[in-house]
Structure formats: C-alpha cells, structure tokens
mmCIF file with all atom_site columns, C-alpha atoms in Angstrom:
data_model
loop_
_atom_site.group_PDB
_atom_site.id
_atom_site.type_symbol
_atom_site.label_atom_id
_atom_site.label_alt_id
_atom_site.label_comp_id
_atom_site.label_asym_id
_atom_site.label_entity_id
_atom_site.label_seq_id
_atom_site.pdbx_PDB_ins_code
_atom_site.Cartn_x
_atom_site.Cartn_y
_atom_site.Cartn_z
_atom_site.occupancy
_atom_site.B_iso_or_equiv
_atom_site.pdbx_formal_charge
_atom_site.auth_seq_id
_atom_site.auth_comp_id
_atom_site.auth_asym_id
_atom_site.auth_atom_id
_atom_site.pdbx_PDB_model_num
ATOM 1  C CA . MET P 1 1  ? 78.229 -125.064 52.087 1.00 54.00 ? 1  MET P CA 1
ATOM 2  C CA . PRO P 1 2  ? 75.764 -123.824 49.440 1.00 63.00 ? 2  PRO P CA 1
ATOM 3  C CA . ARG P 1 3  ? 75.722 -120.173 48.957 1.00 67.00 ? 3  ARG P CA 1
ATOM 4  C CA . HIS P 1 4  ? 72.613 -118.117 49.203 1.00 68.00 ? 4  HIS P CA 1
ATOM 5  C CA . THR P 1 5  ? 71.786 -116.583 45.654 1.00 72.00 ? 5  THR P CA 1
ATOM 6  C CA . GLY P 1 6  ? 68.574 -114.865 46.461 1.00 73.00 ? 6  GLY P CA 1
ATOM 7  C CA . PRO P 1 7  ? 67.689 -111.217 47.477 1.00 76.00 ? 7  PRO P CA 1
ATOM 8  C CA . ARG P 1 8  ? 70.072 -110.463 50.208 1.00 76.00 ? 8  ARG P CA 1
ATOM 9  C CA . LEU P 1 9  ? 68.233 -107.157 51.775 1.00 77.00 ? 9  LEU P CA 1
ATOM 10 C CA . GLY P 1 10 ? 65.595 -109.256 53.199 1.00 77.00 ? 10 GLY P CA 1
ATOM 11 C CA . ILE P 1 11 ? 68.373 -111.464 54.873 1.00 78.00 ? 11 ILE P CA 1
ATOM 12 C CA . VAL P 1 12 ? 69.719 -108.191 56.175 1.00 79.00 ? 12 VAL P CA 1
ATOM 13 C CA . ARG P 1 13 ? 66.356 -106.853 57.260 1.00 78.00 ? 13 ARG P CA 1
ATOM 14 C CA . ALA P 1 14 ? 65.258 -110.427 58.978 1.00 78.00 ? 14 ALA P CA 1
ATOM 15 C CA . LEU P 1 15 ? 68.475 -110.694 60.867 1.00 77.00 ? 15 LEU P CA 1
ATOM 16 C CA . GLY P 1 16 ? 69.405 -107.199 61.752 1.00 71.00 ? 16 GLY P CA 1
ATOM 17 C CA . SER P 1 17 ? 71.775 -104.414 60.940 1.00 66.00 ? 17 SER P CA 1
ATOM 18 C CA . GLY P 1 18 ? 74.991 -106.331 61.920 1.00 64.00 ? 18 GLY P CA 1
ATOM 19 C CA . LEU P 1 19 ? 75.404 -107.634 58.400 1.00 69.00 ? 19 LEU P CA 1
ATOM 20 C CA . THR P 1 20 ? 77.618 -104.943 56.864 1.00 66.00 ? 20 THR P CA 1
ATOM 21 C CA . GLY P 1 21 ? 79.237 -105.747 53.514 1.00 68.00 ? 21 GLY P CA 1
ATOM 22 C CA . LEU P 1 22 ? 76.476 -107.894 52.438 1.00 71.00 ? 22 LEU P CA 1
ATOM 23 C CA . THR P 1 23 ? 74.774 -105.458 50.333 1.00 71.00 ? 23 THR P CA 1
ATOM 24 C CA . ARG P 1 24 ? 74.994 -101.860 49.326 1.00 73.00 ? 24 ARG P CA 1
ATOM 25 C CA . LYS P 1 25 ? 71.142 -100.968 49.661 1.00 75.00 ? 25 LYS P CA 1
ATOM 26 C CA . SER P 1 26 ? 70.302 -99.695  53.262 1.00 73.00 ? 26 SER P CA 1
ATOM 27 C CA . PRO P 1 27 ? 67.425 -101.771 54.994 1.00 71.00 ? 27 PRO P CA 1
ATOM 28 C CA . GLY P 1 28 ? 65.651 -98.468  55.815 1.00 74.00 ? 28 GLY P CA 1
ATOM 29 C CA . ASN P 1 29 ? 62.916 -98.295  58.540 1.00 75.00 ? 29 ASN P CA 1
ATOM 30 C CA . ARG P 1 30 ? 59.905 -100.151 57.225 1.00 74.00 ? 30 ARG P CA 1
ATOM 31 C CA . ALA P 1 31 ? 56.915 -100.333 58.921 1.00 75.00 ? 31 ALA P CA 1
ATOM 32 C CA . HIS P 1 32 ? 56.861 -104.034 59.248 1.00 74.00 ? 32 HIS P CA 1
ATOM 33 C CA . PRO P 1 33 ? 59.339 -107.337 59.122 1.00 73.00 ? 33 PRO P CA 1
ATOM 34 C CA . PRO P 1 34 ? 60.383 -108.840 55.820 1.00 75.00 ? 34 PRO P CA 1
ATOM 35 C CA . GLY P 1 35 ? 58.557 -111.669 54.407 1.00 74.00 ? 35 GLY P CA 1
ATOM 36 C CA . ARG P 1 36 ? 55.365 -112.597 52.880 1.00 76.00 ? 36 ARG P CA 1
ATOM 37 C CA . HIS P 1 37 ? 53.684 -112.560 56.215 1.00 75.00 ? 37 HIS P CA 1
ATOM 38 C CA . GLY P 1 38 ? 55.693 -109.588 57.942 1.00 74.00 ? 38 GLY P CA 1
ATOM 39 C CA . VAL P 1 39 ? 52.587 -107.465 58.574 1.00 72.00 ? 39 VAL P CA 1
ATOM 40 C CA . LEU P 1 40 ? 50.822 -110.151 60.536 1.00 74.00 ? 40 LEU P CA 1
ATOM 41 C CA . LYS P 1 41 ? 53.947 -110.940 62.543 1.00 70.00 ? 41 LYS P CA 1
ATOM 42 C CA . ARG P 1 42 ? 53.774 -109.404 66.234 1.00 69.00 ? 42 ARG P CA 1
ATOM 43 C CA . ALA P 1 43 ? 56.756 -108.202 68.173 1.00 67.00 ? 43 ALA P CA 1
ATOM 44 C CA . SER P 1 44 ? 57.462 -110.955 70.903 1.00 73.00 ? 44 SER P CA 1
ATOM 45 C CA . ARG P 1 45 ? 60.436 -111.709 72.910 1.00 80.00 ? 45 ARG P CA 1
ATOM 46 C CA . LYS P 1 46 ? 62.815 -114.306 71.639 1.00 80.00 ? 46 LYS P CA 1
ATOM 47 C CA . SER P 1 47 ? 63.845 -117.410 73.788 1.00 89.00 ? 47 SER P CA 1
ATOM 48 C CA . GLU P 1 48 ? 67.422 -117.928 74.666 1.00 90.00 ? 48 GLU P CA 1
ATOM 49 C CA . TYR P 1 49 ? 67.307 -120.598 71.998 1.00 91.00 ? 49 TYR P CA 1
ATOM 50 C CA . GLY P 1 50 ? 65.864 -118.252 69.276 1.00 86.00 ? 50 GLY P CA 1
ATOM 51 C CA . GLN P 1 51 ? 68.618 -115.777 70.106 1.00 85.00 ? 51 GLN P CA 1
ATOM 52 C CA . GLN P 1 52 ? 71.165 -117.997 69.593 1.00 86.00 ? 52 GLN P CA 1
ATOM 53 C CA . LEU P 1 53 ? 69.556 -119.382 66.346 1.00 87.00 ? 53 LEU P CA 1
ATOM 54 C CA . ILE P 1 54 ? 69.500 -115.658 64.709 1.00 83.00 ? 54 ILE P CA 1
ATOM 55 C CA . GLU P 1 55 ? 73.278 -115.191 65.872 1.00 82.00 ? 55 GLU P CA 1
ATOM 56 C CA . LYS P 1 56 ? 74.242 -118.528 64.246 1.00 83.00 ? 56 LYS P CA 1
ATOM 57 C CA . GLN P 1 57 ? 72.254 -117.557 61.229 1.00 83.00 ? 57 GLN P CA 1
ATOM 58 C CA . LYS P 1 58 ? 73.903 -114.043 61.166 1.00 81.00 ? 58 LYS P CA 1
ATOM 59 C CA . PHE P 1 59 ? 77.424 -116.042 61.274 1.00 76.00 ? 59 PHE P CA 1
ATOM 60 C CA . SER P 1 60 ? 76.414 -118.147 58.412 1.00 76.00 ? 60 SER P CA 1
ATOM 61 C CA . ALA P 1 61 ? 74.857 -115.268 56.404 1.00 75.00 ? 61 ALA P CA 1
ATOM 62 C CA . ARG P 1 62 ? 78.301 -113.450 56.344 1.00 74.00 ? 62 ARG P CA 1
ATOM 63 C CA . PRO P 1 63 ? 80.788 -114.373 53.547 1.00 69.00 ? 63 PRO P CA 1
ATOM 64 C CA . PRO P 1 64 ? 83.704 -116.025 54.815 1.00 64.00 ? 64 PRO P CA 1
ATOM 65 C CA . ALA P 1 65 ? 86.841 -113.730 55.326 1.00 69.00 ? 65 ALA P CA 1
ATOM 66 C CA . ASP P 1 66 ? 89.505 -116.293 54.951 1.00 71.00 ? 66 ASP P CA 1
ATOM 67 C CA . ARG P 1 67 ? 89.849 -119.984 53.805 1.00 75.00 ? 67 ARG P CA 1
ATOM 68 C CA . ARG P 1 68 ? 91.342 -120.811 56.663 1.00 78.00 ? 68 ARG P CA 1
ATOM 69 C CA . VAL P 1 69 ? 88.578 -119.224 59.007 1.00 77.00 ? 69 VAL P CA 1
ATOM 70 C CA . LEU P 1 70 ? 86.047 -121.408 56.777 1.00 76.00 ? 70 LEU P CA 1
ATOM 71 C CA . ARG P 1 71 ? 87.892 -124.634 57.427 1.00 81.00 ? 71 ARG P CA 1
ATOM 72 C CA . TYR P 1 72 ? 88.189 -123.823 61.226 1.00 81.00 ? 72 TYR P CA 1
ATOM 73 C CA . THR P 1 73 ? 84.463 -122.902 61.521 1.00 77.00 ? 73 THR P CA 1
ATOM 74 C CA . HIS P 1 74 ? 83.567 -126.152 59.470 1.00 79.00 ? 74 HIS P CA 1
ATOM 75 C CA . LEU P 1 75 ? 85.601 -128.080 61.957 1.00 83.00 ? 75 LEU P CA 1
ATOM 76 C CA . ILE P 1 76 ? 84.222 -126.607 64.869 1.00 81.00 ? 76 ILE P CA 1
ATOM 77 C CA . THR P 1 77 ? 80.650 -127.495 63.703 1.00 81.00 ? 77 THR P CA 1
ATOM 78 C CA . LYS P 1 78 ? 81.488 -131.114 63.096 1.00 82.00 ? 78 LYS P CA 1
ATOM 79 C CA . GLY P 1 79 ? 82.890 -131.423 66.644 1.00 80.00 ? 79 GLY P CA 1
ATOM 80 C CA . TYR P 1 80 ? 86.600 -131.718 65.933 1.00 78.00 ? 80 TYR P CA 1
ATOM 81 C CA . PHE P 1 81 ? 87.394 -128.834 68.444 1.00 74.00 ? 81 PHE P CA 1
ATOM 82 C CA . HIS P 1 82 ? 85.429 -127.546 71.601 1.00 71.00 ? 82 HIS P CA 1
ATOM 83 C CA . VAL P 1 83 ? 85.066 -123.773 71.993 1.00 68.00 ? 83 VAL P CA 1
ATOM 84 C CA . GLU P 1 84 ? 83.928 -122.331 75.178 1.00 72.00 ? 84 GLU P CA 1
ATOM 85 C CA . LEU P 1 85 ? 82.136 -119.046 74.731 1.00 67.00 ? 85 LEU P CA 1
ATOM 86 C CA . SER P 1 86 ? 82.672 -117.052 77.984 1.00 61.00 ? 86 SER P CA 1
#
C-alpha cells in the first residue's frame, strides 16, 4: 500500500473531522470545500455508494494501528474473509 506523502490537511478537510491524529493542524471553518474547484462545488446529497466510498477513503487515510490489523484488512479486501456489517 503506498503511503500518501502530500498535504494531509486537505485530506482531513475533504473527508471530514473523523481523522484525528493525522495532522496537528485544525481544519478550521473555511467558506468552501478543499481543492482547486472547491469554490465552485455545490452542496449535494451523496448517494449511498458515495457515502460508502468516503468511509472507505477515511479508513485508508488513517495510519494502521498495528501490523496485524493491516494484514487482516488486506486479507479482507482480497476476499479471503467474509465480514458482515450489521
């Protein structure tokens, strides 16, 4: 898994405030979303797929807590385990 080496505050702003420990800076209250076209973005309701994709990106943006956790999540994504979310 490649590690993101770019600015992490933009990731925190884009994915929401649930990413504690990724940066020491606070995202603050900005008038527009992050990114080059953030001023032009309009607030719209995300589809269920879009919400799931954002949660997946949040999970991958966090640093792994343990090597075993990283290995387990890798095996889940490859399909070796079936995990039911209830």
